[in-house]
């Protein structure tokens, strides 16, 4: 069985501040890991993914995430938040042909 | 790249009425297709997936059914809607053999009244 835990259902940052969204997973086999972003009343859009190779992966809109096997984590970061980053973010794990999503983290960006 | 078309965008249906949501995929052939439901403030719940025409796997026993009459068409149906069927329904496909990230449609907001 696999699972995903996103720590903090709501995160609020000021514009220009660091964004850190936390994701921990459990998987019995090496997983593929993903971050998706969802704007209101829209589908999810892939931000970035880790499959194999380099553990620091860069995605769209300046986001990046680091796969840390020893910590079973895949936290999402962005050095400087923009107002347009306000959205809901989902971490997901895929292994053995199945995908599991976290419950999501709503990011609010204050001016 | 793949594009998923979903319609309608919003739907308000009375309890006991039938449902048909359609999803079509452009830009790929023989995709794996998925129906997810997202309840307010919650993550995604996998409802059905399909690896080919006529092949449907159900993840959650419920009031809904799915069909795949064509390679790039995936339909979610119900004969009689329940209040608990309200939610945001998303169609998704897997992007390519080596890239297991999903492409999602824009979703259908279903409200059962």
Tab-separated table of C-alpha atoms in Angstrom:
chain	number	residue	atom	x	y	z
A	1	UNK	CA	0.000	0.000	0.000
A	2	UNK	CA	1.101	3.559	-0.561
A	3	UNK	CA	0.076	6.840	0.977
A	4	UNK	CA	0.751	10.551	0.752
A	5	UNK	CA	0.619	13.059	3.578
A	6	UNK	CA	0.652	16.763	2.918
A	7	UNK	CA	1.473	18.617	6.096
A	8	UNK	CA	-0.660	21.698	6.422
A	9	UNK	CA	-3.920	22.015	4.563
A	10	UNK	CA	-3.431	25.782	4.379
A	11	UNK	CA	-0.202	27.742	3.953
A	12	UNK	CA	-0.037	31.520	3.817
A	13	UNK	CA	3.014	33.498	2.698
A	14	UNK	CA	3.730	37.089	1.771
A	15	UNK	CA	4.509	38.031	-1.792
A	16	UNK	CA	8.259	37.589	-2.335
A	17	UNK	CA	8.666	35.125	0.518
A	18	UNK	CA	9.798	31.530	0.290
A	19	UNK	CA	7.153	28.945	-0.478
A	20	UNK	CA	7.525	25.543	1.184
A	21	UNK	CA	4.827	22.913	0.809
A	22	UNK	CA	5.517	19.628	2.550
A	23	UNK	CA	4.843	16.138	1.266
A	24	UNK	CA	5.737	12.799	2.800
A	25	UNK	CA	4.977	9.467	1.208
A	26	UNK	CA	5.104	5.799	1.910
A	27	UNK	CA	5.630	3.180	-0.743
A	28	UNK	CA	6.861	-0.389	-0.708
A	29	UNK	CA	8.651	0.069	-4.058
A	30	UNK	CA	10.604	3.005	-5.514
A	31	UNK	CA	7.938	5.539	-6.400
A	32	UNK	CA	7.385	8.169	-9.005
A	33	UNK	CA	6.490	11.451	-7.319
A	34	UNK	CA	4.537	14.410	-8.633
A	35	UNK	CA	3.300	17.841	-7.729
A	36	UNK	CA	0.189	19.266	-9.361
A	37	UNK	CA	-1.413	22.696	-9.115
A	38	UNK	CA	-5.141	23.398	-9.301
A	39	UNK	CA	-6.691	26.816	-9.810
A	40	UNK	CA	-10.349	27.313	-8.824
A	41	UNK	CA	-12.809	25.333	-10.926
A	42	UNK	CA	-10.081	23.954	-13.140
A	43	UNK	CA	-8.375	20.621	-13.589
A	44	UNK	CA	-4.973	19.794	-12.160
A	45	UNK	CA	-1.817	20.793	-14.005
A	46	UNK	CA	1.476	18.962	-13.646
A	47	UNK	CA	4.121	21.150	-11.981
A	48	UNK	CA	6.987	18.707	-11.823
A	49	UNK	CA	7.826	15.055	-11.406
A	50	UNK	CA	10.525	12.771	-10.094
A	51	UNK	CA	10.970	9.413	-11.792
A	52	UNK	CA	14.672	8.510	-11.675
A	53	UNK	CA	18.016	10.281	-11.723
A	54	UNK	CA	18.647	13.703	-10.237
A	55	UNK	CA	16.812	14.108	-6.956
A	56	UNK	CA	16.321	17.867	-7.344
A	57	UNK	CA	13.747	18.448	-10.024
A	58	UNK	CA	12.711	21.745	-11.508
A	59	UNK	CA	9.246	22.455	-12.778
A	60	UNK	CA	7.173	25.190	-14.283
A	61	UNK	CA	6.613	28.624	-12.769
A	62	UNK	CA	9.898	28.536	-10.807
A	63	UNK	CA	8.961	25.630	-8.550
A	64	UNK	CA	11.297	22.832	-7.616
A	65	UNK	CA	11.208	19.783	-5.371
A	66	UNK	CA	13.778	17.474	-3.874
A	67	UNK	CA	13.323	13.743	-3.477
A	68	UNK	CA	14.817	12.621	-0.170
A	69	UNK	CA	14.582	8.871	0.099
A	70	UNK	CA	15.878	8.706	3.667
A	71	UNK	CA	13.168	11.105	4.790
A	72	UNK	CA	10.505	9.778	2.393
A	73	UNK	CA	9.814	13.378	1.478
A	74	UNK	CA	9.223	15.382	-1.679
A	75	UNK	CA	8.744	18.963	-0.527
A	76	UNK	CA	7.863	21.687	-3.023
A	77	UNK	CA	9.653	25.040	-2.881
A	78	UNK	CA	9.793	28.350	-4.675
A	79	UNK	CA	12.236	31.091	-3.632
A	80	UNK	CA	9.863	34.018	-4.127
A	81	UNK	CA	6.078	33.786	-4.108
A	82	UNK	CA	3.957	35.640	-6.651
A	83	UNK	CA	0.302	36.498	-6.262
A	84	UNK	CA	-0.395	34.205	-9.208
A	85	UNK	CA	0.902	31.220	-7.188
A	86	UNK	CA	-2.239	31.250	-5.033
A	87	UNK	CA	-3.861	27.887	-5.735
A	88	UNK	CA	-4.242	24.392	-4.360
A	89	UNK	CA	-1.286	22.051	-4.627
A	90	UNK	CA	-1.398	18.272	-4.658
A	91	UNK	CA	1.418	15.832	-4.083
A	92	UNK	CA	1.005	12.393	-5.658
A	93	UNK	CA	2.864	9.098	-5.638
A	94	UNK	CA	2.697	6.421	-8.302
A	95	UNK	CA	4.020	2.927	-7.806
A	96	UNK	CA	3.027	-0.545	-8.940
A	97	UNK	CA	0.718	1.023	-11.513
A	98	UNK	CA	-1.404	2.953	-9.008
A	99	UNK	CA	-1.503	6.632	-8.097
A	100	UNK	CA	-2.373	8.150	-4.741
A	101	UNK	CA	-2.959	11.865	-4.159
A	102	UNK	CA	-2.571	13.840	-0.986
A	103	UNK	CA	-5.473	15.887	0.338
A	104	UNK	CA	-3.966	19.092	-1.007
A	105	UNK	CA	-2.515	22.307	0.409
A	106	UNK	CA	-4.123	25.642	-0.289
A	107	UNK	CA	-1.516	28.344	-0.787
A	108	UNK	CA	-2.512	31.923	-0.052
A	109	UNK	CA	-0.195	34.764	-1.079
A	110	UNK	CA	-0.603	38.032	0.769
A	111	UNK	CA	0.361	41.326	-0.876
B	1	UNK	CA	0.888	16.964	-26.323
B	2	UNK	CA	-2.388	15.630	-25.038
B	3	UNK	CA	-5.554	17.648	-24.539
B	4	UNK	CA	-8.602	16.415	-22.664
B	5	UNK	CA	-12.023	17.848	-23.379
B	6	UNK	CA	-14.737	17.521	-20.756
B	7	UNK	CA	-18.287	18.739	-20.836
B	8	UNK	CA	-20.371	20.198	-19.467
B	9	UNK	CA	-18.409	22.473	-17.148
B	10	UNK	CA	-21.255	22.724	-14.646
B	11	UNK	CA	-24.378	20.675	-14.146
B	12	UNK	CA	-27.268	20.840	-11.706
B	13	UNK	CA	-29.394	17.718	-11.642
B	14	UNK	CA	-32.290	16.565	-9.430
B	15	UNK	CA	-32.009	13.480	-7.277
B	16	UNK	CA	-33.033	10.396	-9.217
B	17	UNK	CA	-32.187	11.810	-12.628
B	18	UNK	CA	-29.690	10.158	-15.010
B	19	UNK	CA	-26.174	11.407	-15.661
B	20	UNK	CA	-23.807	11.292	-18.601
B	21	UNK	CA	-20.433	13.041	-18.551
B	22	UNK	CA	-18.210	12.770	-21.577
B	23	UNK	CA	-14.463	13.023	-21.933
B	24	UNK	CA	-12.480	12.949	-25.164
B	25	UNK	CA	-8.727	12.953	-25.645
B	26	UNK	CA	-6.692	14.559	-28.410
B	27	UNK	CA	-3.055	14.135	-29.290
B	28	UNK	CA	-2.510	10.518	-28.375
B	29	UNK	CA	-3.760	7.043	-29.096
B	30	UNK	CA	-4.512	4.141	-26.782
B	31	UNK	CA	-4.234	6.219	-23.590
B	32	UNK	CA	-5.020	4.961	-20.120
B	33	UNK	CA	-8.053	6.969	-19.034
B	34	UNK	CA	-9.328	7.778	-15.555
B	35	UNK	CA	-12.347	9.318	-13.823
B	36	UNK	CA	-11.661	11.022	-10.504
B	37	UNK	CA	-14.040	12.752	-8.118
B	38	UNK	CA	-12.962	15.602	-5.905
B	39	UNK	CA	-15.134	16.534	-2.931
B	40	UNK	CA	-14.907	20.037	-1.528
B	41	UNK	CA	-11.633	20.541	0.325
B	42	UNK	CA	-10.530	16.984	-0.252
B	43	UNK	CA	-8.129	15.098	-2.446
B	44	UNK	CA	-8.921	13.034	-5.468
B	45	UNK	CA	-10.803	9.767	-5.348
B	46	UNK	CA	-10.265	7.376	-8.236
B	47	UNK	CA	-13.595	6.095	-9.546
B	48	UNK	CA	-12.790	4.201	-12.748
B	49	UNK	CA	-9.909	3.575	-15.098
B	50	UNK	CA	-9.623	2.060	-18.546
B	51	UNK	CA	-6.651	0.653	-20.414
B	52	UNK	CA	-8.534	0.161	-23.682
B	53	UNK	CA	-11.846	0.057	-25.520
B	54	UNK	CA	-14.473	-1.753	-23.473
B	55	UNK	CA	-12.066	-2.321	-20.567
B	56	UNK	CA	-13.248	-0.700	-17.344
B	57	UNK	CA	-11.989	-1.185	-13.814
B	58	UNK	CA	-13.964	0.141	-10.889
B	59	UNK	CA	-12.156	1.300	-7.799
B	60	UNK	CA	-15.120	2.183	-5.622
B	61	UNK	CA	-18.501	0.389	-5.593
B	62	UNK	CA	-21.148	3.052	-6.069
B	63	UNK	CA	-23.996	4.484	-8.005
B	64	UNK	CA	-21.873	5.292	-11.042
B	65	UNK	CA	-20.646	3.396	-14.094
B	66	UNK	CA	-18.180	4.095	-16.881
B	67	UNK	CA	-17.826	3.082	-20.489
B	68	UNK	CA	-15.192	3.431	-23.171
B	69	UNK	CA	-16.888	3.043	-26.551
B	70	UNK	CA	-13.956	4.454	-28.535
B	71	UNK	CA	-10.201	4.666	-27.995
B	72	UNK	CA	-10.271	8.334	-27.006
B	73	UNK	CA	-13.718	8.582	-25.442
B	74	UNK	CA	-14.572	7.889	-21.824
B	75	UNK	CA	-18.065	8.292	-20.393
B	76	UNK	CA	-19.253	8.447	-16.789
B	77	UNK	CA	-22.890	7.593	-16.191
B	78	UNK	CA	-25.531	7.065	-13.581
B	79	UNK	CA	-29.101	5.825	-13.902
B	80	UNK	CA	-30.296	7.608	-10.758
B	81	UNK	CA	-28.271	10.322	-9.069
B	82	UNK	CA	-27.951	10.589	-5.303
B	83	UNK	CA	-27.188	13.706	-3.276
B	84	UNK	CA	-23.831	12.154	-2.406
B	85	UNK	CA	-22.861	12.132	-6.086
B	86	UNK	CA	-22.287	15.892	-5.970
B	87	UNK	CA	-18.690	16.878	-6.566
B	88	UNK	CA	-16.083	17.918	-9.094
B	89	UNK	CA	-15.457	15.218	-11.679
B	90	UNK	CA	-12.158	15.078	-13.501
B	91	UNK	CA	-11.134	13.005	-16.490
B	92	UNK	CA	-7.440	12.251	-16.833
B	93	UNK	CA	-5.051	10.362	-19.048
B	94	UNK	CA	-1.555	9.090	-18.504
B	95	UNK	CA	0.951	10.919	-20.640
B	96	UNK	CA	3.010	8.406	-22.538
B	97	UNK	CA	4.657	5.146	-21.687
B	98	UNK	CA	7.564	6.503	-19.664
B	99	UNK	CA	5.989	9.645	-18.307
B	100	UNK	CA	3.471	8.719	-15.681
B	101	UNK	CA	2.197	12.215	-15.020
B	102	UNK	CA	-1.486	12.810	-15.641
B	103	UNK	CA	-3.071	15.202	-18.074
B	104	UNK	CA	-6.377	16.401	-16.631
B	105	UNK	CA	-9.465	17.831	-18.209
B	106	UNK	CA	-11.002	21.028	-16.898
B	107	UNK	CA	-13.601	19.177	-14.866
B	108	UNK	CA	-17.365	19.108	-14.409
B	109	UNK	CA	-18.949	20.593	-11.300
B	110	UNK	CA	-21.999	18.415	-10.536
B	111	UNK	CA	-24.558	19.535	-7.994
B	112	UNK	CA	-27.365	17.126	-7.193
B	113	UNK	CA	-30.385	18.874	-5.677
